[in-house]
XYZ file of C-alpha atoms in Angstrom:
671
model
C 52.028 -79.333 -4.693
C 49.137 -79.048 -2.295
C 48.640 -75.461 -1.108
C 50.518 -73.875 -4.025
C 48.581 -71.113 -5.919
C 48.186 -71.404 -9.649
C 49.812 -68.712 -11.782
C 47.391 -66.229 -13.484
C 46.549 -66.971 -17.102
C 48.495 -65.024 -19.701
C 46.989 -61.820 -21.179
C 45.644 -62.058 -24.731
C 47.474 -60.402 -27.580
C 46.584 -56.704 -28.031
C 45.073 -57.251 -31.504
C 42.878 -60.039 -30.222
C 41.808 -57.948 -27.206
C 41.109 -54.931 -29.437
C 38.896 -57.058 -31.680
C 37.081 -58.594 -28.705
C 36.151 -55.319 -26.910
C 35.872 -53.032 -29.943
C 32.124 -53.517 -30.310
C 31.432 -52.625 -26.689
C 33.678 -49.555 -26.952
C 31.873 -48.349 -30.050
C 28.466 -48.758 -28.411
C 29.413 -46.790 -25.280
C 31.994 -44.274 -26.497
C 31.382 -40.637 -25.636
C 32.330 -39.628 -29.160
C 30.346 -40.523 -32.240
C 31.907 -42.734 -34.931
C 31.158 -42.776 -38.642
C 33.000 -45.198 -40.977
C 33.230 -44.400 -44.712
C 34.425 -46.476 -47.659
C 36.481 -45.146 -50.547
C 33.291 -44.505 -52.540
C 32.136 -42.012 -49.892
C 29.374 -44.261 -48.595
C 28.429 -44.601 -44.944
C 29.546 -48.084 -43.920
C 28.854 -47.686 -40.199
C 27.026 -45.192 -37.972
C 27.534 -46.165 -34.330
C 25.147 -45.651 -31.405
C 26.897 -42.431 -30.350
C 26.513 -40.965 -33.838
C 22.861 -42.015 -33.876
C 22.286 -40.137 -30.590
C 24.193 -37.053 -31.734
C 22.772 -36.749 -35.252
C 19.352 -38.410 -34.938
C 19.764 -40.833 -37.857
C 18.780 -44.521 -37.968
C 22.065 -46.419 -38.563
C 20.427 -49.032 -40.776
C 18.517 -46.481 -42.841
C 21.634 -44.499 -43.770
C 24.006 -47.460 -44.273
C 25.296 -47.394 -47.869
C 24.092 -43.854 -48.595
C 26.524 -41.112 -49.740
C 27.965 -39.175 -46.842
C 27.360 -35.738 -48.374
C 23.640 -36.416 -48.840
C 23.113 -37.469 -45.231
C 25.480 -35.564 -42.945
C 26.893 -32.625 -44.933
C 25.035 -29.245 -45.131
C 24.241 -28.127 -48.692
C 26.800 -25.293 -48.764
C 29.621 -27.709 -47.810
C 28.787 -30.592 -50.182
C 30.998 -29.471 -53.081
C 34.031 -29.405 -50.781
C 33.074 -32.818 -49.349
C 32.798 -34.391 -52.825
C 36.248 -33.035 -53.766
C 37.772 -34.499 -50.582
C 36.159 -37.908 -51.235
C 37.446 -37.897 -54.819
C 40.933 -37.460 -53.437
C 40.270 -40.324 -51.014
C 39.366 -42.610 -53.898
C 42.432 -41.572 -55.865
C 45.005 -41.703 -53.071
C 43.464 -43.845 -50.365
C 43.908 -41.010 -47.865
C 41.342 -38.567 -46.448
C 43.206 -35.776 -44.726
C 45.893 -36.146 -42.095
C 45.343 -38.908 -39.557
C 44.771 -37.582 -36.025
C 44.279 -33.980 -37.121
C 41.279 -32.162 -35.649
C 38.911 -29.972 -37.590
C 35.820 -28.004 -36.631
C 32.874 -28.635 -38.936
C 29.098 -28.491 -39.007
C 27.131 -31.752 -39.347
C 23.524 -32.090 -40.448
C 21.028 -33.500 -37.940
C 18.158 -35.684 -39.185
C 15.802 -32.804 -38.251
C 17.712 -30.425 -40.517
C 19.340 -28.613 -37.582
C 23.044 -27.801 -37.664
C 25.297 -29.492 -35.116
C 28.796 -28.056 -34.500
C 31.290 -30.937 -34.239
C 35.003 -31.537 -33.872
C 36.207 -34.201 -36.337
C 39.232 -36.501 -36.017
C 40.138 -39.026 -38.795
C 41.798 -42.405 -38.213
C 44.338 -43.915 -40.577
C 42.778 -45.780 -43.578
C 42.142 -49.526 -43.173
C 41.957 -52.091 -46.082
C 39.289 -54.735 -45.848
C 37.954 -57.084 -48.582
C 39.473 -55.067 -51.383
C 38.156 -51.685 -50.239
C 39.638 -48.870 -48.126
C 37.837 -47.553 -45.074
C 38.406 -44.567 -42.817
C 36.746 -43.818 -39.466
C 35.728 -40.283 -38.405
C 35.298 -39.559 -34.682
C 32.851 -36.707 -34.057
C 32.602 -34.772 -30.805
C 29.654 -32.439 -30.081
C 30.864 -28.841 -29.753
C 27.484 -27.281 -28.865
C 28.202 -26.776 -25.158
C 31.766 -25.710 -25.800
C 30.515 -23.262 -28.412
C 28.034 -21.816 -25.905
C 30.807 -21.433 -23.334
C 33.091 -19.807 -25.884
C 30.310 -17.437 -26.945
C 29.654 -16.532 -23.306
C 33.359 -15.939 -22.741
C 33.563 -13.800 -25.862
C 30.528 -11.811 -24.764
C 32.054 -11.323 -21.318
C 35.334 -10.255 -22.893
C 33.525 -7.772 -25.153
C 31.559 -6.408 -22.187
C 34.754 -6.077 -20.158
C 36.447 -4.249 -23.014
C 33.403 -1.993 -23.424
C 33.361 -1.306 -19.674
C 37.079 -0.570 -19.775
C 36.579 1.773 -22.729
C 33.664 3.442 -20.940
C 35.835 3.840 -17.841
C 38.578 5.391 -19.965
C 36.076 7.800 -21.538
C 34.655 8.570 -18.105
C 38.108 9.307 -16.698
C 38.921 11.468 -19.712
C 35.692 13.444 -19.241
C 36.235 13.698 -15.503
C 39.816 14.847 -16.004
C 38.582 17.626 -18.274
C 35.630 18.570 -16.065
C 37.805 18.677 -12.945
C 40.922 20.307 -14.398
C 39.114 23.324 -15.839
C 37.510 24.613 -12.609
C 40.450 23.421 -10.495
C 42.778 25.456 -12.694
C 40.604 28.509 -12.102
C 40.478 27.854 -8.332
C 44.251 27.533 -8.102
C 44.879 30.543 -10.329
C 42.503 32.944 -8.612
C 43.508 31.723 -5.145
C 47.120 32.479 -6.078
C 46.148 35.957 -7.303
C 44.258 36.688 -4.086
C 47.169 35.461 -1.984
C 49.684 37.621 -3.871
C 47.550 40.756 -4.010
C 44.652 40.646 -1.513
C 43.938 44.373 -2.008
C 43.697 44.273 -5.796
C 40.641 46.208 -7.090
C 39.441 43.070 -8.948
C 39.515 40.873 -5.846
C 35.707 40.691 -5.612
C 35.447 39.518 -9.209
C 38.147 36.925 -8.473
C 36.216 35.735 -5.412
C 33.038 35.425 -7.479
C 34.911 33.286 -10.017
C 36.265 31.145 -7.213
C 32.728 30.584 -5.953
C 31.363 29.852 -9.447
C 34.056 27.279 -10.185
C 33.775 25.645 -6.768
C 30.018 25.492 -7.352
C 30.619 23.748 -10.669
C 32.813 21.167 -8.925
C 30.183 20.581 -6.242
C 27.417 20.210 -8.848
C 29.564 17.689 -10.715
C 30.149 15.619 -7.581
C 26.449 15.729 -6.643
C 25.465 14.597 -10.142
C 28.002 11.775 -10.038
C 26.690 10.609 -6.669
C 23.104 10.634 -7.944
C 24.074 8.746 -11.100
C 26.046 6.139 -9.164
C 23.126 5.606 -6.751
C 20.698 5.134 -9.633
C 22.965 2.665 -11.447
C 23.646 0.731 -8.237
C 19.918 0.540 -7.458
C 20.451 2.403 -4.192
C 18.255 5.419 -4.937
C 14.943 4.722 -3.221
C 11.779 6.674 -3.941
C 9.842 8.310 -1.112
C 6.356 9.173 -2.396
C 4.323 11.585 -0.309
C 1.462 14.025 -0.912
C 2.647 17.026 -2.929
C 0.919 19.895 -4.673
C 1.681 20.165 -8.420
C 1.149 23.914 -8.069
C 3.757 24.099 -5.310
C 6.256 22.038 -7.316
C 5.935 24.316 -10.314
C 6.203 27.390 -8.105
C 9.448 26.052 -6.613
C 10.892 25.476 -10.071
C 9.835 28.911 -11.252
C 11.337 30.596 -8.184
C 14.709 28.896 -8.680
C 14.878 29.289 -12.451
C 13.499 32.794 -12.981
C 16.763 34.547 -11.953
C 18.691 32.435 -14.509
C 16.201 33.306 -17.244
C 16.242 36.975 -16.255
C 20.047 37.079 -16.417
C 19.882 35.894 -20.058
C 17.011 38.199 -21.002
C 14.622 35.268 -21.537
C 10.919 35.010 -20.774
C 10.031 32.148 -18.430
C 6.405 31.033 -18.628
C 5.050 28.460 -16.170
C 1.457 27.302 -16.420
C -0.724 24.577 -14.952
C -3.516 23.909 -17.451
C -6.701 21.856 -17.439
C -7.952 20.415 -14.180
C -5.406 19.631 -11.480
C -5.606 17.924 -8.085
C -4.707 19.725 -4.883
C -2.191 16.992 -4.134
C -0.772 13.829 -5.664
C 1.312 10.996 -4.204
C 4.751 11.259 -5.804
C 8.413 11.604 -4.839
C 8.396 15.386 -4.961
C 12.155 15.695 -4.409
C 12.998 13.622 -7.494
C 10.233 15.147 -9.616
C 11.486 18.632 -8.706
C 15.037 17.534 -9.561
C 13.961 16.448 -13.050
C 12.052 19.670 -13.696
C 14.931 21.856 -12.519
C 17.323 19.932 -14.783
C 15.006 20.327 -17.790
C 14.346 24.039 -17.277
C 17.987 24.900 -16.544
C 19.017 22.948 -19.653
C 16.467 24.851 -21.755
C 17.740 28.192 -20.417
C 21.352 27.162 -21.048
C 20.775 26.416 -24.737
C 18.435 29.342 -25.435
C 20.021 32.716 -26.221
C 16.872 34.636 -27.106
C 13.127 34.158 -26.850
C 11.469 32.140 -24.118
C 11.268 28.944 -22.128
C 7.803 27.605 -21.392
C 6.786 24.997 -18.803
C 3.279 23.605 -19.191
C 1.913 20.968 -16.812
C -1.398 19.138 -16.849
C -3.001 16.022 -15.397
C -3.932 13.430 -18.032
C -6.138 10.491 -17.169
C -5.822 7.564 -19.609
C -7.365 4.183 -18.819
C -4.093 3.084 -17.196
C -4.405 5.741 -14.477
C -3.652 9.435 -13.871
C -0.338 10.806 -15.087
C 1.317 14.177 -14.644
C 2.613 15.487 -17.965
C 5.070 18.409 -18.036
C 6.354 19.847 -21.317
C 9.409 22.119 -21.283
C 9.814 23.938 -24.609
C 12.369 26.524 -25.668
C 13.344 28.675 -28.641
C 16.974 27.609 -28.437
C 19.511 26.162 -30.858
C 17.681 22.853 -31.323
C 19.127 19.375 -31.884
C 19.726 17.634 -35.251
C 17.497 14.576 -35.747
C 20.474 12.229 -36.066
C 21.730 13.285 -32.632
C 18.499 13.121 -30.647
C 19.452 9.676 -29.341
C 22.627 11.059 -27.781
C 21.140 13.700 -25.514
C 20.451 11.287 -22.638
C 23.968 9.801 -22.699
C 26.448 10.829 -19.956
C 28.800 13.744 -20.669
C 27.069 14.497 -23.969
C 26.431 18.066 -25.069
C 24.945 18.720 -28.500
C 26.050 22.131 -29.753
C 26.390 24.071 -32.975
C 29.493 23.351 -35.113
C 32.404 25.460 -33.898
C 30.478 26.709 -30.861
C 32.214 26.470 -27.472
C 31.021 23.948 -24.922
C 28.405 25.493 -22.634
C 28.749 25.340 -18.898
C 27.475 22.161 -17.265
C 28.453 18.622 -16.307
C 26.671 16.869 -19.167
C 24.881 14.629 -16.653
C 21.617 16.495 -16.030
C 19.595 14.904 -18.832
C 21.104 11.482 -18.127
C 20.009 11.680 -14.506
C 16.598 13.077 -15.472
C 15.950 10.254 -17.946
C 16.885 7.586 -15.422
C 14.890 9.233 -12.635
C 11.871 9.359 -14.952
C 12.175 5.602 -15.525
C 12.624 5.064 -11.786
C 9.357 6.966 -11.223
C 7.673 4.644 -13.735
C 7.435 7.328 -16.411
C 9.107 8.533 -19.570
C 11.167 11.475 -20.760
C 11.111 12.172 -24.499
C 12.518 14.876 -26.755
C 11.539 16.474 -30.067
C 13.572 19.203 -31.702
C 14.108 21.302 -34.810
C 17.581 22.800 -35.359
C 17.465 26.588 -35.146
C 13.921 26.622 -33.733
C 14.107 24.932 -30.362
C 13.444 21.752 -28.420
C 10.613 20.222 -26.414
C 11.220 17.765 -23.585
C 8.113 15.979 -22.296
C 8.061 14.285 -18.904
C 5.187 11.988 -18.044
C 4.997 10.153 -14.708
C 2.204 8.141 -13.090
C 0.707 9.699 -9.967
C -1.886 8.737 -7.392
C -4.438 11.270 -6.260
C -3.686 11.921 -2.596
C -6.399 10.935 -0.143
C -9.023 13.662 -0.013
C -7.559 15.508 -3.003
C -10.089 16.466 -5.605
C -9.465 17.869 -9.043
C -9.955 21.602 -9.088
C -9.564 24.232 -11.780
C -5.999 25.564 -11.672
C -5.292 29.187 -11.064
C -2.454 29.449 -13.573
C -0.942 31.895 -11.061
C 2.099 30.962 -9.028
C 2.226 33.771 -6.486
C 2.196 32.415 -2.961
C 0.865 35.625 -1.427
C -1.151 34.727 1.629
C -3.589 37.499 0.954
C -5.099 36.485 -2.382
C -8.380 34.653 -2.810
C -11.544 34.403 -0.730
C -11.057 34.558 3.019
C -12.575 31.571 4.847
C -15.879 32.150 6.632
C -14.871 31.517 10.222
C -17.367 33.776 11.992
C -17.845 32.634 15.567
C -15.057 30.061 15.495
C -12.347 29.769 18.133
C -9.055 28.451 16.759
C -5.713 27.571 18.377
C -2.434 27.986 16.450
C 0.599 26.199 17.942
C 3.890 27.024 16.181
C 7.390 27.727 17.482
C 8.095 30.361 14.815
C 6.628 33.793 15.566
C 6.348 34.773 11.886
C 4.209 31.706 11.182
C 2.008 32.241 14.226
C 1.299 35.873 13.450
C 0.639 35.305 9.754
C -1.773 32.460 10.483
C -3.459 34.571 13.152
C -3.915 37.453 10.704
C -5.219 35.194 7.931
C -7.687 33.426 10.231
C -8.873 36.615 11.868
C -9.647 37.981 8.410
C -12.172 35.161 8.190
C -13.815 36.217 11.424
C -12.251 33.696 13.805
C -11.036 34.310 17.328
C -7.444 33.070 17.362
C -5.227 32.081 20.267
C -1.550 31.393 19.559
C 0.988 29.301 21.484
C 4.765 29.145 20.903
C 5.279 25.450 21.750
C 3.480 22.218 22.650
C 3.178 22.650 26.422
C 1.790 26.177 25.990
C -0.703 24.847 23.436
C -1.915 22.186 25.886
C -2.222 24.781 28.629
C -4.268 27.068 26.350
C -6.601 24.219 25.392
C -7.165 23.296 29.031
C -7.667 26.927 30.075
C -10.257 27.606 27.366
C -12.058 24.332 28.107
C -12.356 25.206 31.787
C -13.744 28.611 30.799
C -16.445 26.845 28.746
C -15.190 27.941 25.345
C -13.211 24.988 23.900
C -11.460 25.474 20.576
C -13.247 24.443 17.397
C -10.004 23.520 15.611
C -6.251 23.352 16.289
C -3.468 24.108 13.800
C -0.421 22.203 15.113
C 3.184 22.590 13.978
C 4.696 19.099 14.197
C 8.411 20.016 14.490
C 8.920 22.032 17.673
C 11.524 21.949 20.438
C 10.419 20.443 23.711
C 6.986 18.864 23.376
C 6.613 18.455 19.626
C 3.370 18.428 17.664
C 3.068 14.631 17.611
C 3.245 14.337 21.392
C 1.037 17.392 21.928
C -1.621 15.965 19.596
C -1.597 12.611 21.385
C -1.978 14.403 24.735
C -4.888 16.483 23.428
C -6.670 13.348 22.218
C -5.986 11.498 25.449
C -7.443 14.412 27.408
C -10.653 14.366 25.413
C -10.288 16.929 22.624
C -12.544 15.724 19.785
C -12.297 18.664 17.384
C -10.240 18.688 14.184
C -6.453 18.999 14.446
C -4.531 20.024 11.324
C -0.835 19.108 11.158
C 1.551 21.741 9.786
C 4.986 20.494 8.735
C 7.809 21.550 6.467
C 8.444 17.872 5.749
C 6.753 16.144 2.842
C 8.508 12.787 2.781
C 7.107 9.275 2.747
C 5.552 8.412 6.092
C 5.103 11.964 7.387
C 1.392 12.075 6.593
C 0.893 8.614 8.109
C 2.723 9.659 11.292
C 0.590 12.790 11.629
C -2.681 10.922 11.166
C -1.547 8.162 13.529
C -0.837 10.783 16.213
C -4.472 11.921 15.985
C -4.469 14.663 13.344
C -7.371 14.966 10.896
C -5.452 16.579 8.048
C -1.893 17.294 6.977
C -0.617 20.477 5.318
C 2.986 20.920 4.236
C 4.687 24.279 4.681
C 4.625 26.810 3.228
C 0.901 26.687 3.774
C -0.941 27.690 0.608
C -3.933 29.779 1.753
C -6.302 28.187 -0.766
C -5.367 24.740 0.531
C -5.756 25.901 4.129
C -9.188 27.341 3.358
C -10.338 24.081 1.771
C -9.036 22.035 4.698
C -10.681 24.247 7.333
C -13.940 24.366 5.414
C -14.066 20.585 5.020
C -13.153 19.779 8.625
C -15.380 22.377 10.255
C -18.331 21.403 8.063
C -17.848 17.786 9.081
C -17.846 18.760 12.754
C -20.784 21.175 12.492
C -23.730 18.767 12.537
C -23.722 17.805 16.189
C -22.186 18.799 19.482
C -19.124 16.692 20.216
C -19.592 15.895 23.859
C -16.605 14.637 25.863
C -16.168 10.923 25.300
C -13.944 8.244 26.756
C -13.854 6.299 23.485
C -10.325 5.813 22.280
C -8.735 7.139 25.497
C -5.432 5.585 26.355
C -5.714 3.228 29.324
C -5.176 5.134 32.502
C -4.733 8.450 30.688
C -5.650 11.528 32.659
C -8.387 13.628 31.079
C -9.224 17.266 31.348
C -12.996 17.552 31.042
C -14.391 19.875 28.464
C -11.594 19.839 25.852
C -14.045 18.648 23.181
C -14.942 21.014 20.382
C -18.307 22.708 20.544
C -20.890 23.084 17.772
C -20.438 26.105 15.561
C -22.742 28.999 16.456
C -24.305 30.898 13.631
C -23.285 34.536 13.348
C -26.994 35.336 13.420
C -27.198 33.795 16.908
C -24.659 36.270 18.278
C -25.530 39.726 19.606
C -24.800 42.508 17.127
C -21.891 43.809 19.191
C -20.381 40.340 19.508
C -20.355 39.581 15.801
C -16.756 39.615 14.544
C -15.991 42.212 11.918
C -13.604 41.490 9.038
C -10.440 43.577 9.208
C -9.913 45.896 6.271
C -7.960 44.439 3.376
C -5.006 46.840 3.895
C -4.266 45.806 7.432
C -1.357 47.732 9.016
C -0.501 44.597 11.016
C 0.548 42.926 7.783
C 2.936 45.763 6.951
C 4.522 45.502 10.396
C 4.916 41.748 10.097
C 6.511 41.945 6.677
C 8.830 44.776 7.741
C 10.018 42.828 10.783
C 10.483 39.661 8.769
C 12.513 41.385 6.051
C 14.656 43.202 8.609
C 15.606 39.841 10.130
C 16.814 38.263 6.856
C 20.380 39.594 7.086
C 20.739 38.214 10.620
C 19.502 34.801 9.453
C 22.043 34.811 6.593
C 24.842 35.569 9.080
C 23.662 32.807 11.428
C 23.645 30.310 8.557
C 27.142 31.307 7.435
C 28.520 30.964 10.962
C 26.772 27.595 11.390
C 28.237 26.392 8.093
C 31.744 27.511 9.103
C 31.346 25.813 12.504
C 29.963 22.606 10.935
C 26.811 23.083 13.060
C 24.327 20.912 11.179
C 21.644 21.252 13.862
C 21.628 25.044 13.536
C 21.539 24.906 9.738
C 18.641 22.459 9.978
C 16.719 24.674 12.405
C 17.151 27.885 10.385
C 16.330 26.276 7.022
C 13.293 24.614 8.607
C 12.004 28.001 9.732
C 12.670 29.624 6.357
C 11.039 26.727 4.482
C 7.851 27.342 6.423
C 7.701 31.147 6.191
C 9.555 32.640 3.218
C 6.968 31.845 0.540
C 4.153 33.242 2.612
C 6.028 36.543 2.955
C 6.530 36.711 -0.800
C 10.078 35.313 -1.130
C 9.599 32.085 -3.112
C 13.264 31.763 -4.091
C 14.306 31.816 -0.433
C 11.641 29.220 0.389
C 12.628 26.951 -2.487
C 16.316 27.101 -1.556
C 15.536 26.424 2.112
C 13.428 23.380 1.173
C 16.229 22.129 -1.093
C 18.606 22.310 1.903
C 16.061 20.498 4.074
C 15.609 17.752 1.466
C 19.363 17.235 1.193
C 19.770 17.135 4.989
C 17.007 14.570 5.328
C 18.593 12.318 2.711
C 21.901 12.263 4.582
C 23.962 14.961 2.870
C 26.854 16.372 4.886
C 27.280 20.087 5.509
C 30.288 20.039 3.180
C 28.013 18.718 0.448
C 25.486 21.439 1.275
C 27.929 24.340 1.094
C 26.785 25.602 -2.302
C 23.093 25.338 -1.392
C 23.571 27.192 1.906
C 25.689 29.890 0.247
C 23.024 30.273 -2.447
C 20.371 30.558 0.262
C 22.385 33.276 2.040
C 22.752 35.180 -1.227
C 18.988 34.899 -1.798
C 18.347 36.177 1.743
C 20.509 39.253 1.181
C 18.921 39.861 -2.233
C 15.466 39.660 -0.625
C 16.566 42.100 2.085
C 17.900 44.500 -0.562
C 14.657 44.338 -2.522
């Protein structure tokens, strides 16, 4: 009927449809297809198989399967399977999957998953089809998963070992703390109470050292430990290490030798805090494992084609390390000791941290050892010669006495010393007056500015200013900028207890000509003064408006004057050098030593009151004065406290360092 729709045509039979589309399916299937006859010959290699295995379908048609697609080591098994196919008409279980390796035309191995169809009879022969699926990507994923699983298991095992070590390291001192605290609580008047208190302190110190080491190690592994290179004196670094380590060596009856050999620069650019940490770890480790004999530290600058490097060898006459265990010494919580010997005190992290810090500094830490004879650890780190630092013969002497060496020739010079610490001012005055200078001192920035203006108005401007940069009120940076703005053109030398990255740049940017870190080494001071005054000596530096800040007020006459020759002065006006045994020095030292007990008490009260500002102020003052007065251990401990404070340590984390500093202060007072 008009308008009626015709019914759809009937669908073809499945067999007919399968036959019609089979060719297209074979050409575009994701899997590869290989058809074999019962003689084991390749009857068909489809397009997918050609892509997967790289063979030309026509070239391999009729060839034995095992010669074309089966690796040599699997051919015997393939021939046996094909013989069974000929005998039974079956080749394995239909639909079953197997993982095999096929041979690519290039000779490469291709991992495949194989699935066999049921046998088909055609023209008197039996055929079977094998579907092959590439397993390369899956194999890569499985390998990655297996690797991740193995890493996770290793990390879990490492965590378990870490927790086991930590449990041991924490339980031992905690048990002592609890036990001795209980004894003190039960019997506070017992005659052994002082010994118990000392053991409490020693074990609490061990716990604190362990936590500090763990924090350092975690920062290194997390990539959060950042280097802060700054100018540092190799001589000063070694002196710090010697001052801290000599009491430990003395307690064990060991000789401690520290020597800087060859030619060494006055200063190098390096992260002094981390370099000092490595050296202290190495020397303390050497002392720990040496029961008799000596520990020697030898440092030298080596200059290969790749650039200057500081090499420090720490050798001992200790127990030594067997060759087969040398690789273990830098692993965490590892302690190589003699069979049957008790574990020696320590966290087992010092060498691990030292090795990783050495790598962080761009250097290496290596070890050589002979059991029963001793060990040698060699640290080598790249350094940059600090600006203006020249190589000079080392003294080999680590005393920081301010009174050794040649006094500077300062005859006729007028110098201003601005420092908020009286001990520093008076020592610098005495040292400079020994060289023939006239010295004016000021206790803070405003007083220094007033002195400069007063002397300029009197027609005798200062030739050079020594400026402490950290002072209350008007600090050295601001005072220096004011001096420059008001026309002072003479050299200004910055004095600072800080030696971190950026400090030197800040001082020079403020208008200083040189930068000396406290404690001031007299030889370094002499070289700085000699260089700066010689540079200024050639011509009179008349007042100039160049470089003045816009609108800045100027005091006329603040510029430095040319140096007069001593021969130009009247006989009576020529400065005489004080005698070498100056009674002023004895008075200064006596007053300084008498004040040490008070400083220790102030630090202890500040620690108990959680007064970080007071601890910072007192350690800053000690860091700048103690070495000069002949107390290097006090100076080194004060600088260690300063370094920790500047890197963000809390007072709780500084407790052991501050207590050690107080003990060193009282020991210095007793001496």
